[in-house]
Amino acid sequence: MEFTHFDGRGRARMVDVSGKGDTVRTAVARGYVFMKPETLSMIKEGRIKKGDVLAVAQVAGIMAAKKTPEIIPMCHNITLAGVDMDFRIIDDRNAVAVEARVKCTGKTGVEMEALTAVSAACLTIYDMCKAVDRDMVIKNIQLIEKSGGTSGDFRREEEVPWEK
Amino acid sequence: MEFTHFDGRGRARMVDVSGKGDTVRTAVARGYVFMKPETLSMIKEGRIKKGDVLAVAQVAGIMAAKKTPEIIPMCHNITLAGVDMDFRIIDDRNAVAVEARVKCTGKTGVEMEALTAVSAACLTIYDMCKAVDRDMVIKNIQLIEKSGGTSGDFRREEEVPWEK
Amino acid sequence: MEFTHFDGRGRARMVDVSGKGDTVRTAVARGYVFMKPETLSMIKEGRIKKGDVLAVAQVAGIMAAKKTPEIIPMCHNITLAGVDMDFRIIDDRNAVAVEARVKCTGKTGVEMEALTAVSAACLTIYDMCKAVDRDMVIKNIQLIEKSGGTSGDFRREEEVPWEK
Amino acid sequence: MEFTHFDGRGRARMVDVSGKGDTVRTAVARGYVFMKPETLSMIKEGRIKKGDVLAVAQVAGIMAAKKTPEIIPMCHNITLAGVDMDFRIIDDRNAVAVEARVKCTGKTGVEMEALTAVSAACLTIYDMCKAVDRDMVIKNIQLIEKSGGTSGDFRREEEVPWEK
Amino acid sequence: MEFTHFDGRGRARMVDVSGKGDTVRTAVARGYVFMKPETLSMIKEGRIKKGDVLAVAQVAGIMAAKKTPEIIPMCHNITLAGVDMDFRIIDDRNAVAVEARVKCTGKTGVEMEALTAVSAACLTIYDMCKAVDRDMVIKNIQLIEKSGGTSGDFRREEEVPWEK
Amino acid sequence: MEFTHFDGRGRARMVDVSGKGDTVRTAVARGYVFMKPETLSMIKEGRIKKGDVLAVAQVAGIMAAKKTPEIIPMCHNITLAGVDMDFRIIDDRNAVAVEARVKCTGKTGVEMEALTAVSAACLTIYDMCKAVDRDMVIKNIQLIEKSGGTSGDFRREEEVPWEK
């Protein structure tokens, strides 16, 4: 098995996908931001007051999905067909769960777009709350599933438990 | 205590820092990518062959630090004085540890730049190895320390252990 | 009728267009910059001297069309097939009219690209003349027509008169 | 009086401001989006449901302020000290009023950043509602006031009435 | 023969390619950085120590290929299928040769992407070595060959000798 | 002498300049585009008709100067105080000479900004004329002089003759 991002001499390259077909591809990624209980409460209250940390994180995630090829050097620049972000408050763990679903019709998968969207949303949550909680930790950013493409579908067998 | 990114009515804003002084500020952030033992071996061999996953991740992290205000909506756009990335192979845990140190002379801290650099480097490692290991997980992205500015210095009391 | 940019729970998303076909789509947008008579005279003379405010605005409009998905959060990133800018001096109204025509072969329309190109060109005119006229006003940025796509063609029934 | 963006031979340039002092500068700009009454109602309901058109427009405006030098060719790239967006529903005119306040400590004013933020927010409102109302018109984007810098303060004598 | 980037009245535009077919297109470009012998030695040693000037230049070239439509105003924004960079040390001429191969499936060629990748890699070499050698010169950036598209294939008859 | 972009272990970094003072810094760079006589004639005629290749290249150069830290990985992101582009037609050599002058008040020099502006302008000339002349060659991009900063002033002893 070879890293496809390296050519014969070991140099980085953007892999040639011109021989691949245009198929519908999807990817789902998840991640978590752990924080103090007070911070989570403030996010929840903020949402009620419409000073919505998660509304900003949602926009950040969607915009970051489009910016993926500028952030990840060997990633192909592709046109995305759709991006969906979802947030869940996990009260008993003092965490916010972040999920991104990305879709495209193209020659390469959208795993990196989904993972980048989750990362950007988590970073945005950190940024907006850091004045009250610098100890927050971003955890377990992972690909949950992907479909489409010649490498076949992927479904993570066991999600890395968010409590870890 | 208030979220400073929200004004009185709860709307997001980029906080006014014009009253703050220009001081030297630093931030250190860390994160980890967990993977299969075979994947870690390939990274290590790749480095030897100069098809260096970490060399690409290093460039990705530094460039992402500069791109932080484009990724995080309420983050100030500032001029950075220096960015340093460091990687450590943690063999017995099958992980790569990523660290970013960012410095500026300005009116706001560089925590987000350091965290964004770490995130981008972790995502790049994922991207470059995903053909052989889609189960990799990015874990425990966290601020380790910051200095400078009126909010005082910060030093994480206990680093979230990388094995978690 | 529903805002398609919001999912069931009212969260913003980039709408899934993967089921749509690739068709040729066009859009035409217009806008106006009103100014003092002296400012308009200077633009006209500048053009003659080749210190051409409108030449810079033209480049600005075309580059902004390509940058649309970075400016408008829920806008799909697409590949454009062509962009044309046009300017008319309206002497008796002390205005410059700006028009953009954008074309693509894809799954979504190019209305936003045309409107963004017009906005950027108007802002550039403002920027280049503001040292002599801060009272300029950008007016009536509007979609004139679009074609292609399942939502059908659109042709504005009555252009908002530029004198308003 | 000369266009300062053109040198002696009439070529565009980014004006040398290295001789200017670093002072606090502010700018306020406004603009309007006119729409059908039903569209305005949907925005208002959407806000209540937290599918908030204006929340997305707010983020768009702030991010666009930072992107101003990429959109407007001769505009200096500066570090912003703060950006605030504000929206008002004008029911009896079927319009949304958009206001941006931008602040910096630097050698050039922030008029263009304020005007660009307003433009991007107006375009975003258009984008998010265009599925139900392609006839919307963006009107009267204008500088309301600026302070700081050698060219003196500016205060628009009479705001261009939003009903026009 | 007409410059296709200008419309009838001599205004710049992004040429309409919507009538063109999607075909596989490739382009190869080359360029050279000339330097002092000591500088070349340091690059070679640096490569051995893994402080690899060319590894950074390689990433820079690939990322710049994707950024081409942001750098060259009338260039279409397209999705690239692959980018490959190659470097050769030319000891007896104290030069580094840089080559980029770009591929896409689309309606326009990728000459500009290949030339931009070469330019960015050359500039990066300059940047990383300029502390020891400000006299470096970037020379003979040229298209070597292209294939695909209606304008036919191109193969430079005689490469501009790198010693010039 | 050491490459300052590499730390002790040979890893790329963005060098810490926080200890440097803010001084006025300038840089001048030059480059050349060689072409067929017919191509040069068309540029000259185009300019007369106001379909001005050089006007677009001028805007491209200025915008690229601002984009330098996105193109060159280890380059600091700084605020520029001014950018000036100049073009000369060299009839007897069938060339266009491109010059950029960049100025800033900051902690790092602006050599890379000047060289990047020249490169982007040359690439833009190539792009706009390539339909009639794919044999054009970009030559001798070089730093002519710089001033300001602790490394002292630089003045190229002998410009690399443009005929080479």
mmCIF file of N, CA, C and O in Angstrom, chain C residues 2 5 12 17 22 31 34 39 51 54 62 64 74 81 95-96 105 111 123 132 141-142 148 151 153 163:
data_model
loop_
_atom_site.group_PDB
_atom_site.id
_atom_site.type_symbol
_atom_site.label_atom_id
_atom_site.label_comp_id
_atom_site.label_asym_id
_atom_site.label_seq_id
_atom_site.Cartn_x
_atom_site.Cartn_y
_atom_site.Cartn_z
ATOM 1 N N GLU C 2 -40.903 27.834 1.285
ATOM 2 C CA GLU C 2 -39.906 27.700 2.343
ATOM 3 C C GLU C 2 -38.600 28.371 1.918
ATOM 4 O O GLU C 2 -38.235 28.340 0.748
ATOM 5 N N HIS C 5 -32.603 27.705 2.218
ATOM 6 C CA HIS C 5 -31.311 27.704 2.909
ATOM 7 C C HIS C 5 -31.428 27.230 4.350
ATOM 8 O O HIS C 5 -30.439 27.163 5.055
ATOM 9 N N ALA C 12 -29.187 27.314 9.156
ATOM 10 C CA ALA C 12 -28.663 27.624 7.827
ATOM 11 C C ALA C 12 -27.903 26.427 7.267
ATOM 12 O O ALA C 12 -27.249 25.698 8.001
ATOM 13 N N VAL C 17 -27.749 20.371 -4.047
ATOM 14 C CA VAL C 17 -28.141 20.488 -5.456
ATOM 15 C C VAL C 17 -27.650 19.290 -6.269
ATOM 16 O O VAL C 17 -27.657 19.340 -7.500
ATOM 17 N N ASP C 22 -26.764 19.555 -14.955
ATOM 18 C CA ASP C 22 -25.839 20.596 -15.400
ATOM 19 C C ASP C 22 -26.428 21.269 -16.628
ATOM 20 O O ASP C 22 -26.467 20.678 -17.713
ATOM 21 N N GLY C 31 -26.546 47.910 -11.289
ATOM 22 C CA GLY C 31 -26.516 48.811 -10.152
ATOM 23 C C GLY C 31 -26.002 50.162 -10.610
ATOM 24 O O GLY C 31 -25.579 50.312 -11.768
ATOM 25 N N PHE C 34 -24.248 57.024 -7.789
ATOM 26 C CA PHE C 34 -24.577 58.440 -7.979
ATOM 27 C C PHE C 34 -23.507 59.295 -7.334
ATOM 28 O O PHE C 34 -23.012 58.978 -6.252
ATOM 29 N N THR C 39 -17.317 64.875 -9.905
ATOM 30 C CA THR C 39 -16.706 63.539 -9.780
ATOM 31 C C THR C 39 -16.860 62.782 -11.084
ATOM 32 O O THR C 39 -15.912 62.141 -11.568
ATOM 33 N N GLY C 51 -6.081 56.844 -16.853
ATOM 34 C CA GLY C 51 -6.098 56.615 -15.406
ATOM 35 C C GLY C 51 -7.529 56.239 -15.129
ATOM 36 O O GLY C 51 -8.309 57.044 -14.651
ATOM 37 N N LEU C 54 -12.882 53.126 -14.288
ATOM 38 C CA LEU C 54 -13.760 52.034 -14.706
ATOM 39 C C LEU C 54 -12.972 50.798 -15.114
ATOM 40 O O LEU C 54 -13.465 49.675 -14.975
ATOM 41 N N ILE C 62 -15.031 41.422 -12.080
ATOM 42 C CA ILE C 62 -14.801 40.059 -12.583
ATOM 43 C C ILE C 62 -14.159 39.193 -11.503
ATOM 44 O O ILE C 62 -14.551 38.044 -11.294
ATOM 45 N N ALA C 64 -14.404 39.613 -8.296
ATOM 46 C CA ALA C 64 -15.379 39.395 -7.215
ATOM 47 C C ALA C 64 -16.387 38.322 -7.597
ATOM 48 O O ALA C 64 -16.856 37.569 -6.738
ATOM 49 N N MET C 74 -23.901 30.957 2.202
ATOM 50 C CA MET C 74 -24.600 29.740 1.793
ATOM 51 C C MET C 74 -24.532 29.508 0.277
ATOM 52 O O MET C 74 -25.183 28.612 -0.247
ATOM 53 N N ALA C 81 -18.339 30.086 -16.358
ATOM 54 C CA ALA C 81 -17.945 29.930 -17.762
ATOM 55 C C ALA C 81 -17.593 31.264 -18.411
ATOM 56 O O ALA C 81 -16.872 31.303 -19.398
ATOM 57 N N ALA C 95 -24.490 59.778 -12.832
ATOM 58 C CA ALA C 95 -24.379 58.403 -12.340
ATOM 59 C C ALA C 95 -23.560 57.562 -13.303
ATOM 60 O O ALA C 95 -23.434 57.867 -14.490
ATOM 61 N N VAL C 96 -22.989 56.503 -12.755
ATOM 62 C CA VAL C 96 -22.408 55.453 -13.572
ATOM 63 C C VAL C 96 -23.274 54.216 -13.388
ATOM 64 O O VAL C 96 -23.560 53.821 -12.248
ATOM 65 N N THR C 105 -22.060 26.578 -16.626
ATOM 66 C CA THR C 105 -22.718 25.302 -16.904
ATOM 67 C C THR C 105 -22.669 24.540 -15.607
ATOM 68 O O THR C 105 -21.597 24.114 -15.181
ATOM 69 N N GLU C 111 -27.054 34.109 -10.240
ATOM 70 C CA GLU C 111 -27.557 35.422 -9.831
ATOM 71 C C GLU C 111 -26.630 36.097 -8.836
ATOM 72 O O GLU C 111 -26.339 37.282 -8.931
ATOM 73 N N LEU C 123 -18.433 49.447 -5.394
ATOM 74 C CA LEU C 123 -17.583 49.784 -4.248
ATOM 75 C C LEU C 123 -16.219 50.293 -4.725
ATOM 76 O O LEU C 123 -15.643 51.207 -4.129
ATOM 77 N N VAL C 132 -12.419 62.652 -3.358
ATOM 78 C CA VAL C 132 -13.044 63.895 -3.845
ATOM 79 C C VAL C 132 -14.551 63.943 -3.594
ATOM 80 O O VAL C 132 -15.175 64.981 -3.768
ATOM 81 N N ILE C 141 -29.139 48.007 -6.785
ATOM 82 C CA ILE C 141 -28.518 46.771 -7.248
ATOM 83 C C ILE C 141 -29.609 45.718 -7.355
ATOM 84 O O ILE C 141 -30.332 45.452 -6.390
ATOM 85 N N GLN C 142 -29.757 45.162 -8.529
ATOM 86 C CA GLN C 142 -30.927 44.321 -8.806
ATOM 87 C C GLN C 142 -30.619 43.300 -9.885
ATOM 88 O O GLN C 142 -29.772 43.514 -10.747
ATOM 89 N N GLY C 148 -32.101 29.434 -17.414
ATOM 90 C CA GLY C 148 -31.527 28.125 -17.090
ATOM 91 C C GLY C 148 -31.981 27.662 -15.730
ATOM 92 O O GLY C 148 -32.305 28.474 -14.849
ATOM 93 N N SER C 151 -35.960 26.350 -11.761
ATOM 94 C CA SER C 151 -36.890 27.366 -11.243
ATOM 95 C C SER C 151 -37.380 28.271 -12.367
ATOM 96 O O SER C 151 -38.184 29.175 -12.125
ATOM 97 N N ASP C 153 -37.018 30.739 -16.038
ATOM 98 C CA ASP C 153 -36.370 32.001 -16.352
ATOM 99 C C ASP C 153 -37.020 33.119 -15.559
ATOM 100 O O ASP C 153 -38.149 33.016 -15.087
ATOM 101 N N GLU C 163 -33.134 56.611 -11.660
ATOM 102 C CA GLU C 163 -33.142 57.946 -11.057
ATOM 103 C C GLU C 163 -33.625 57.927 -9.621
ATOM 104 O O GLU C 163 -33.455 58.866 -8.894
#
